[in-house]
Amino acid sequence: MANINVKISRSEKTYPIYIEKDDITNLKLKITQSLRSDKYLVVISEKVEKIYGKILGFSKDEKFVLKDGEKEKNFENYKKIINKAMEKGLKRNDSIIAIGGGVTGDLAGFAAATYMRGIDYIQVPTTLLACVDSSVGGKVAIDTKAGKNLVGCFYQPKSVFINLNFLKTLDERQYKTGLGEVVKYIFIEKNCKCQVNFSNFMSENTGKILSRDLNVLEKMIEICIKLKVSVIEQDEEEQGLRKILNFGHTYAHALENLTRYNKYTHGEAVVKGIKFAFNLAEKRSLIDKNYRYFADDILGKFNFTEIPDYPKDKILQIMKMDKKNYSSKITFILPVDYSTVEEFSLYEDEIFPSR
Ligand code: NAD
Ligand code: GLY
């Protein structure tokens, strides 16, 4: 078992992240003992409820069961959660417990952030992506018709309970999706100023990672979280350093939007975005061929879904609307050296030269 403490310097907030592989039957007690009151609302993903509902042991009346899929991270479900919290009479020292993947965590976290100007929320991530990324760092949001995560805020959880046993039932596609966010850390590690040599760890343990060896997964998740925490502790609201966590995401968000969020998962799109960033960096002579081969090699080991190139003009049109841009230029995080990235703002023809 590993415990990581997050200390947000700006707000002086702290919270624990527990990573463990204990029996899931003990989880309810651990969570409820950590709360400030005995009143709470559990927001749980439908699939997780089907598989783990009985073992977890929360009663029907304590739960809001959220249907699965990105399209459920919407205003309608936000309203339903707020109404359920009101019906239950939740007050300011009560809590919302989010059990599921990033969709559940982002939505329930946003409801907690805004209910009575903010009540405690507990993240119980059950996908690999949620363990290594979305449950940590306090980005909470819902989607609108105009795009993903357009209504949201930064609101840190009270605690994060990661139980590795949940990962045993993830389907292969969702597991690989999480690995897409995991491999991202290989290429940004030096900016995080954490000495972990994550690329070695990932190369040496590829087989065990792919076969979900829980001891190796525990270490892998711990490293990813330590890297992320080292970034968000310095820059909670993405004013500078935190932007590195968007490595691969400029292209990924455009691709997800172009394919209406139903063709590729977020992690699949991020891997394509990482490859795109490496191509662009090589074309702009920011990196040499050897680093590019190194990246291809390590990504190749994980057998990610191959995604074809999409029409440049369509991708560009969407990239231009990215909320991370400040001007008519498009913002990218690009590799500049081994495990090191930098932010660049580029004109269209610097991204896709016309000849
Ligand atoms: P998800 O929440 O949609 O979960 C994926 C699927 O896995 C769902 O069908 C779910 O029911 C199922 N599932 C969950 N746990 C399971 C388990 N233990 N066993 C079997 N099936 C299980 O997707 P995700 O990849 O976890 O999260 C994607 C979301 O996260 C997106 O909305 C994205 O915007 C958001 N996100 C947020 C942040 C952040 O910092 N807040 C970071 C990255 C991604
Ligand atoms: N997932 C990117 C971030 O948390 O900033």
Short mmCIF file of C-alpha atoms and ligand atoms in Angstrom, two decimals:
data_model
loop_
_atom_site.label_atom_id
_atom_site.label_comp_id
_atom_site.label_asym_id
_atom_site.label_seq_id
_atom_site.Cartn_x
_atom_site.Cartn_y
_atom_site.Cartn_z
CA MET A 1 0.00 0.00 0.00
CA ALA A 2 1.24 3.49 -0.87
CA ASN A 3 0.04 6.81 0.49
CA ILE A 4 0.74 10.04 -1.34
CA ASN A 5 -0.07 13.42 0.20
CA VAL A 6 -0.98 16.26 -2.10
CA LYS A 7 -0.18 19.79 -0.88
CA ILE A 8 -1.58 22.53 -3.10
CA SER A 9 0.67 25.53 -2.40
CA ARG A 10 -1.72 28.26 -3.62
CA SER A 11 -4.60 27.29 -1.36
CA GLU A 12 -2.67 25.40 1.34
CA LYS A 13 -5.07 22.48 0.81
CA THR A 14 -3.83 18.93 1.40
CA TYR A 15 -5.35 15.54 0.70
CA PRO A 16 -4.31 11.90 0.76
CA ILE A 17 -4.27 9.44 -2.13
CA TYR A 18 -4.37 5.80 -1.00
CA ILE A 19 -3.23 3.10 -3.44
CA GLU A 20 -3.99 -0.43 -2.26
CA LYS A 21 -5.04 -3.89 -3.34
CA ASP A 22 -7.06 -4.90 -0.23
CA ASP A 23 -10.37 -6.67 -0.49
CA ILE A 24 -13.02 -4.32 -1.98
CA THR A 25 -15.45 -5.39 0.79
CA ASN A 26 -13.48 -3.18 3.21
CA LEU A 27 -13.63 -0.06 1.08
CA LYS A 28 -16.98 1.34 2.25
CA LEU A 29 -15.86 1.38 5.87
CA LYS A 30 -12.52 3.05 5.03
CA ILE A 31 -14.26 5.74 2.99
CA THR A 32 -17.10 6.45 5.41
CA GLN A 33 -14.70 6.59 8.39
CA SER A 34 -12.79 9.34 6.59
CA LEU A 35 -15.86 11.60 6.14
CA ARG A 36 -16.76 14.63 8.25
CA SER A 37 -20.36 13.44 8.72
CA ASP A 38 -22.39 10.28 8.21
CA LYS A 39 -24.44 11.75 5.35
CA TYR A 40 -23.33 11.31 1.77
CA LEU A 41 -24.44 10.60 -1.78
CA VAL A 42 -22.66 7.95 -3.86
CA VAL A 43 -22.49 8.63 -7.61
CA ILE A 44 -21.56 5.32 -9.22
CA SER A 45 -21.11 4.25 -12.84
CA GLU A 46 -23.80 1.79 -13.98
CA LYS A 47 -21.30 -0.84 -15.07
CA VAL A 48 -19.34 -0.59 -11.82
CA GLU A 49 -22.61 -0.82 -9.90
CA LYS A 50 -23.49 -4.03 -11.79
CA ILE A 51 -20.14 -5.66 -11.07
CA TYR A 52 -19.32 -4.30 -7.61
CA GLY A 53 -22.58 -2.86 -6.21
CA LYS A 54 -23.20 -5.77 -3.81
CA ILE A 55 -19.57 -6.07 -2.66
CA LEU A 56 -19.33 -2.35 -2.02
CA GLY A 57 -22.46 -2.49 0.12
CA PHE A 58 -23.94 1.00 -0.27
CA SER A 59 -27.74 0.96 -0.03
CA LYS A 60 -29.99 1.84 -2.97
CA ASP A 61 -31.13 5.03 -1.33
CA GLU A 62 -27.53 6.23 -0.90
CA LYS A 63 -26.76 5.96 -4.63
CA PHE A 64 -27.20 7.80 -7.90
CA VAL A 65 -26.43 5.30 -10.67
CA LEU A 66 -24.95 7.03 -13.73
CA LYS A 67 -25.40 5.50 -17.18
CA ASP A 68 -22.16 4.88 -19.04
CA GLY A 69 -20.59 6.97 -21.77
CA GLU A 70 -19.13 10.43 -22.36
CA LYS A 71 -22.57 11.72 -23.37
CA GLU A 72 -23.73 11.26 -19.76
CA LYS A 73 -21.32 13.97 -18.50
CA ASN A 74 -24.06 16.51 -19.13
CA PHE A 75 -26.27 19.22 -17.55
CA GLU A 76 -29.19 16.81 -17.19
CA ASN A 77 -27.29 14.40 -14.96
CA TYR A 78 -25.68 17.32 -13.11
CA LYS A 79 -29.19 18.57 -12.24
CA LYS A 80 -30.32 15.08 -11.22
CA ILE A 81 -27.35 14.70 -8.84
CA ILE A 82 -27.95 18.13 -7.30
CA ASN A 83 -31.65 17.30 -6.86
CA LYS A 84 -30.84 13.95 -5.26
CA ALA A 85 -28.40 15.68 -2.88
CA MET A 86 -31.17 18.15 -1.94
CA GLU A 87 -33.71 15.34 -1.44
CA LYS A 88 -31.27 13.61 0.86
CA GLY A 89 -30.81 16.89 2.73
CA LEU A 90 -27.04 17.02 2.26
CA LYS A 91 -25.50 19.97 4.12
CA ARG A 92 -22.15 21.70 3.85
CA ASN A 93 -20.20 19.16 5.91
CA ASP A 94 -21.65 16.18 3.99
CA SER A 95 -20.04 14.52 0.97
CA ILE A 96 -20.36 13.12 -2.52
CA ILE A 97 -18.51 9.89 -3.25
CA ALA A 98 -17.66 9.28 -6.94
CA ILE A 99 -17.11 5.63 -7.89
CA GLY A 100 -16.24 4.98 -11.55
CA GLY A 101 -14.11 6.24 -14.39
CA GLY A 102 -13.30 9.78 -15.44
CA VAL A 103 -16.86 10.50 -16.58
CA THR A 104 -18.28 9.74 -13.13
CA GLY A 105 -15.45 11.53 -11.30
CA ASP A 106 -15.61 14.71 -13.42
CA LEU A 107 -19.41 14.98 -13.18
CA ALA A 108 -19.77 14.09 -9.49
CA GLY A 109 -16.80 16.35 -8.68
CA PHE A 110 -18.44 19.26 -10.48
CA ALA A 111 -21.71 18.66 -8.63
CA ALA A 112 -19.79 18.62 -5.32
CA ALA A 113 -17.88 21.79 -6.26
CA THR A 114 -21.09 23.74 -6.85
CA TYR A 115 -23.56 22.21 -4.35
CA MET A 116 -23.93 24.77 -1.52
CA ARG A 117 -20.78 26.47 -2.89
CA GLY A 118 -18.78 23.30 -2.47
CA ILE A 119 -18.95 20.17 -0.33
CA ASP A 120 -16.38 17.40 0.13
CA TYR A 121 -16.02 14.77 -2.57
CA ILE A 122 -14.14 11.51 -2.56
CA GLN A 123 -12.71 10.00 -5.73
CA VAL A 124 -12.81 6.22 -6.08
CA PRO A 125 -11.37 5.72 -9.59
CA THR A 126 -12.16 2.36 -11.16
CA THR A 127 -10.50 2.77 -14.59
CA LEU A 128 -6.77 2.99 -15.18
CA LEU A 129 -7.22 6.41 -16.79
CA ALA A 130 -9.05 7.71 -13.73
CA CYS A 131 -6.37 6.25 -11.39
CA VAL A 132 -3.42 7.91 -13.13
CA ASP A 133 -5.05 11.11 -14.27
CA SER A 134 -8.62 12.29 -13.77
CA SER A 135 -9.07 11.47 -10.05
CA VAL A 136 -6.05 13.57 -9.09
CA GLY A 137 -5.63 17.30 -9.58
CA GLY A 138 -9.14 18.68 -9.20
CA LYS A 139 -10.25 19.32 -12.77
CA VAL A 140 -14.01 18.78 -12.66
CA ALA A 141 -16.41 19.52 -15.50
CA ILE A 142 -19.36 18.67 -17.68
CA ASP A 143 -19.63 18.77 -21.47
CA THR A 144 -21.89 21.04 -23.53
CA LYS A 145 -23.09 20.74 -27.13
CA ALA A 146 -20.21 23.03 -28.13
CA GLY A 147 -17.55 20.72 -26.73
CA LYS A 148 -15.98 18.74 -23.90
CA ASN A 149 -15.37 20.08 -20.39
CA LEU A 150 -16.60 23.56 -21.27
CA VAL A 151 -18.33 24.10 -17.91
CA GLY A 152 -16.16 23.27 -14.96
CA CYS A 153 -13.70 24.44 -12.34
CA PHE A 154 -10.68 23.41 -10.28
CA TYR A 155 -11.89 21.75 -7.09
CA GLN A 156 -9.69 19.27 -5.27
CA PRO A 157 -11.13 16.06 -3.76
CA LYS A 158 -11.04 15.43 0.00
CA SER A 159 -9.30 12.12 -0.67
CA VAL A 160 -8.70 9.53 -3.39
CA PHE A 161 -9.08 5.79 -2.75
CA ILE A 162 -7.47 3.66 -5.46
CA ASN A 163 -8.14 -0.06 -5.22
CA LEU A 164 -6.25 -2.01 -7.88
CA ASN A 165 -8.73 -4.88 -7.82
CA PHE A 166 -11.18 -2.79 -9.84
CA LEU A 167 -8.77 -2.90 -12.78
CA LYS A 168 -9.19 -6.68 -13.17
CA THR A 169 -12.61 -6.27 -14.81
CA LEU A 170 -11.75 -3.43 -17.20
CA ASP A 171 -12.05 -4.56 -20.80
CA GLU A 172 -8.88 -4.56 -22.88
CA ARG A 173 -9.83 -1.42 -24.78
CA GLN A 174 -10.45 0.60 -21.62
CA TYR A 175 -7.26 -0.75 -20.06
CA LYS A 176 -5.23 0.36 -23.11
CA THR A 177 -6.97 3.73 -22.95
CA GLY A 178 -5.53 4.21 -19.49
CA LEU A 179 -2.11 3.15 -20.75
CA GLY A 180 -2.36 5.98 -23.29
CA GLU A 181 -2.27 8.50 -20.41
CA VAL A 182 0.39 6.44 -18.63
CA VAL A 183 2.89 6.53 -21.52
CA LYS A 184 2.45 10.32 -21.71
CA TYR A 185 4.43 10.60 -18.46
CA ILE A 186 7.48 8.98 -20.11
CA PHE A 187 7.85 12.01 -22.36
CA ILE A 188 7.26 14.77 -19.77
CA GLU A 189 9.04 13.27 -16.79
CA LYS A 190 12.00 15.68 -16.64
CA ASN A 191 9.73 18.75 -16.56
CA CYS A 192 8.14 17.25 -13.45
CA LYS A 193 11.52 17.27 -11.69
CA CYS A 194 10.92 13.78 -10.27
CA GLN A 195 13.85 11.38 -10.64
CA VAL A 196 12.06 8.12 -11.44
CA ASN A 197 13.37 7.04 -14.87
CA PHE A 198 9.90 6.08 -15.92
CA SER A 199 10.89 5.07 -19.46
CA ASN A 200 13.16 2.35 -18.02
CA PHE A 201 10.39 1.17 -15.72
CA MET A 202 7.93 0.97 -18.62
CA SER A 203 10.41 -0.82 -20.93
CA GLU A 204 11.48 -3.34 -18.30
CA ASN A 205 7.94 -4.16 -17.20
CA THR A 206 6.01 -4.12 -20.48
CA GLY A 207 4.90 -7.78 -20.24
CA LYS A 208 3.76 -7.51 -16.63
CA ILE A 209 1.94 -4.26 -17.36
CA LEU A 210 0.10 -5.81 -20.29
CA SER A 211 -0.84 -8.84 -18.19
CA ARG A 212 -1.99 -6.55 -15.31
CA ASP A 213 0.40 -7.81 -12.65
CA LEU A 214 -1.02 -5.99 -9.63
CA ASN A 215 2.37 -5.41 -7.95
CA VAL A 216 3.74 -3.75 -11.08
CA LEU A 217 0.53 -1.80 -11.62
CA GLU A 218 0.72 -0.52 -8.06
CA LYS A 219 4.22 0.84 -8.70
CA MET A 220 3.29 2.21 -12.13
CA ILE A 221 0.23 4.06 -10.81
CA GLU A 222 2.22 5.38 -7.85
CA ILE A 223 4.90 6.82 -10.18
CA CYS A 224 2.34 8.44 -12.51
CA ILE A 225 0.54 10.02 -9.57
CA LYS A 226 3.78 11.28 -8.03
CA LEU A 227 4.69 12.88 -11.36
CA LYS A 228 1.26 14.48 -11.70
CA VAL A 229 1.20 15.63 -8.08
CA SER A 230 4.62 17.27 -8.44
CA VAL A 231 3.13 19.36 -11.26
CA ILE A 232 -0.24 20.31 -9.78
CA GLU A 233 1.27 21.18 -6.41
CA GLN A 234 3.15 23.97 -8.18
CA ASP A 235 0.47 25.00 -10.65
CA GLU A 236 -3.05 23.99 -9.66
CA GLU A 237 -4.88 26.15 -12.22
CA GLU A 238 -2.78 25.51 -15.33
CA GLN A 239 -1.16 28.93 -15.50
CA GLY A 240 2.17 27.43 -16.61
CA LEU A 241 3.78 24.11 -15.73
CA ARG A 242 0.50 22.12 -15.64
CA LYS A 243 0.16 22.66 -19.41
CA ILE A 244 2.73 19.89 -19.91
CA LEU A 245 0.04 17.39 -18.85
CA ASN A 246 -1.68 18.30 -22.13
CA PHE A 247 1.11 16.63 -24.13
CA GLY A 248 -0.59 14.91 -27.09
CA HIS A 249 -3.92 16.53 -26.26
CA THR A 250 -4.17 19.32 -28.89
CA TYR A 251 -4.42 16.78 -31.70
CA ALA A 252 -6.32 14.29 -29.49
CA HIS A 253 -9.11 16.74 -28.64
CA ALA A 254 -9.50 17.70 -32.32
CA LEU A 255 -9.64 14.05 -33.33
CA GLU A 256 -12.20 13.19 -30.62
CA ASN A 257 -14.34 16.16 -31.64
CA LEU A 258 -14.10 15.34 -35.36
CA THR A 259 -15.17 11.77 -34.73
CA ARG A 260 -17.99 12.91 -32.37
CA TYR A 261 -16.55 11.30 -29.25
CA ASN A 262 -17.80 7.88 -30.29
CA LYS A 263 -15.09 6.40 -32.51
CA TYR A 264 -11.99 6.57 -30.33
CA THR A 265 -11.50 6.63 -26.57
CA HIS A 266 -9.62 9.53 -25.00
CA GLY A 267 -6.47 7.47 -24.41
CA GLU A 268 -6.44 6.15 -27.98
CA ALA A 269 -6.67 9.72 -29.26
CA VAL A 270 -3.88 10.82 -26.87
CA VAL A 271 -1.50 8.19 -28.29
CA LYS A 272 -2.24 9.45 -31.81
CA GLY A 273 -1.67 12.99 -30.51
CA ILE A 274 1.69 12.00 -29.00
CA LYS A 275 2.77 10.55 -32.36
CA PHE A 276 1.60 13.71 -34.10
CA ALA A 277 3.59 15.86 -31.64
CA PHE A 278 6.73 13.76 -32.30
CA ASN A 279 6.30 14.16 -36.09
CA LEU A 280 5.81 17.89 -35.76
CA ALA A 281 8.79 18.26 -33.42
CA GLU A 282 11.01 16.32 -35.82
CA LYS A 283 9.85 18.41 -38.80
CA ARG A 284 10.67 21.57 -36.84
CA SER A 285 14.09 20.09 -35.85
CA LEU A 286 13.27 20.29 -32.15
CA ILE A 287 14.39 16.68 -31.71
CA ASP A 288 16.66 14.32 -33.62
CA LYS A 289 15.68 11.07 -35.37
CA ASN A 290 17.00 8.92 -32.52
CA TYR A 291 14.55 10.34 -30.04
CA ARG A 292 11.75 9.87 -32.55
CA TYR A 293 12.79 6.17 -32.98
CA PHE A 294 12.91 5.78 -29.21
CA ALA A 295 9.33 7.10 -28.93
CA ASP A 296 8.09 4.87 -31.78
CA ASP A 297 9.77 1.89 -30.15
CA ILE A 298 8.31 2.35 -26.68
CA LEU A 299 4.82 3.14 -28.01
CA GLY A 300 5.07 0.09 -30.30
CA LYS A 301 5.64 -2.20 -27.30
CA PHE A 302 2.14 -1.48 -26.00
CA ASN A 303 0.34 -2.33 -29.24
CA PHE A 304 -1.97 0.67 -29.23
CA THR A 305 -4.83 0.90 -31.74
CA GLU A 306 -3.57 2.29 -35.06
CA ILE A 307 -5.49 5.41 -36.02
CA PRO A 308 -5.35 6.70 -39.63
CA ASP A 309 -4.54 10.33 -40.47
CA TYR A 310 -7.64 12.52 -40.72
CA PRO A 311 -8.06 15.40 -43.23
CA LYS A 312 -5.70 18.23 -42.23
CA ASP A 313 -8.19 21.03 -42.92
CA LYS A 314 -10.85 19.48 -40.66
CA ILE A 315 -8.37 18.83 -37.85
CA LEU A 316 -7.01 22.40 -38.15
CA GLN A 317 -10.46 23.94 -38.07
CA ILE A 318 -11.18 22.26 -34.73
CA MET A 319 -7.70 22.88 -33.30
CA LYS A 320 -8.23 26.61 -33.87
CA MET A 321 -11.17 26.55 -31.43
CA ASP A 322 -9.16 24.84 -28.66
CA LYS A 323 -9.64 26.61 -25.34
CA LYS A 324 -5.87 26.40 -24.72
CA ASN A 325 -5.06 28.86 -27.58
CA TYR A 326 -4.51 32.55 -26.79
CA SER A 327 -4.45 34.03 -30.31
CA SER A 328 -4.88 32.89 -33.90
CA LYS A 329 -1.98 30.53 -33.28
CA ILE A 330 -2.48 26.97 -32.08
CA THR A 331 -0.86 25.86 -28.85
CA PHE A 332 1.06 22.59 -28.71
CA ILE A 333 3.21 20.87 -26.12
CA LEU A 334 6.10 19.39 -28.09
CA PRO A 335 9.10 17.21 -27.21
CA VAL A 336 12.43 19.05 -27.24
CA ASP A 337 14.67 16.47 -25.57
CA TYR A 338 14.44 13.08 -23.83
CA SER A 339 11.47 13.23 -21.43
CA THR A 340 11.31 17.01 -21.82
CA VAL A 341 8.60 19.11 -23.47
CA GLU A 342 7.94 22.80 -24.13
CA GLU A 343 4.95 24.88 -25.12
CA PHE A 344 4.80 26.29 -28.69
CA SER A 345 2.23 28.51 -30.41
CA LEU A 346 2.21 27.84 -34.13
CA TYR A 347 0.54 29.23 -37.24
CA GLU A 348 -1.42 26.80 -39.43
CA ASP A 349 1.27 26.57 -42.06
CA GLU A 350 3.89 25.83 -39.43
CA ILE A 351 1.82 22.78 -38.47
CA PHE A 352 0.89 21.64 -41.97
CA PRO A 353 3.21 23.40 -44.44
CA SER A 354 1.43 23.90 -47.77
CA ARG A 355 4.35 22.42 -49.69
P1 NAD B 1 -15.29 6.28 -18.47
O1 NAD B 1 -15.52 6.95 -17.19
O2 NAD B 1 -16.28 6.52 -19.56
O3 NAD B 1 -15.14 4.73 -18.21
C1 NAD B 1 -14.93 3.87 -19.30
C2 NAD B 1 -15.80 2.64 -19.27
O4 NAD B 1 -15.27 1.72 -18.31
C3 NAD B 1 -17.24 2.89 -18.85
O5 NAD B 1 -18.11 2.15 -19.64
C4 NAD B 1 -17.28 2.39 -17.41
O6 NAD B 1 -18.50 1.96 -16.99
C5 NAD B 1 -16.32 1.24 -17.48
N1 NAD B 1 -15.72 0.88 -16.18
C6 NAD B 1 -15.29 1.72 -15.21
N2 NAD B 1 -14.69 1.04 -14.25
C7 NAD B 1 -14.75 -0.27 -14.59
C8 NAD B 1 -14.29 -1.46 -14.00
N3 NAD B 1 -13.58 -1.45 -12.85
N4 NAD B 1 -14.52 -2.64 -14.63
C9 NAD B 1 -15.19 -2.66 -15.81
N5 NAD B 1 -15.63 -1.57 -16.44
C10 NAD B 1 -15.43 -0.37 -15.82
O7 NAD B 1 -13.89 6.67 -19.13
P2 NAD B 1 -12.46 7.04 -18.52
O8 NAD B 1 -11.51 6.71 -19.58
O9 NAD B 1 -12.29 6.51 -17.16
O10 NAD B 1 -12.55 8.63 -18.38
C11 NAD B 1 -12.73 9.47 -19.49
C12 NAD B 1 -13.23 10.80 -18.98
O11 NAD B 1 -12.25 11.35 -18.12
C13 NAD B 1 -13.49 11.82 -20.07
O12 NAD B 1 -14.70 12.47 -19.80
C14 NAD B 1 -12.33 12.81 -19.91
O13 NAD B 1 -12.69 14.12 -20.29
C15 NAD B 1 -12.08 12.73 -18.43
N6 NAD B 1 -10.72 13.12 -18.01
C16 NAD B 1 -10.61 14.00 -17.00
C17 NAD B 1 -9.36 14.36 -16.55
C18 NAD B 1 -9.25 15.31 -15.38
O14 NAD B 1 -8.15 15.74 -15.08
N7 NAD B 1 -10.34 15.59 -14.71
C19 NAD B 1 -8.21 13.81 -17.12
C20 NAD B 1 -8.36 12.90 -18.17
C21 NAD B 1 -9.64 12.55 -18.61
N1 GLY B 2 -5.39 15.76 -17.38
C1 GLY B 2 -4.66 16.98 -17.44
C2 GLY B 2 -4.66 17.71 -16.15
O1 GLY B 2 -5.08 17.21 -15.13
O2 GLY B 2 -4.20 18.82 -16.14
#
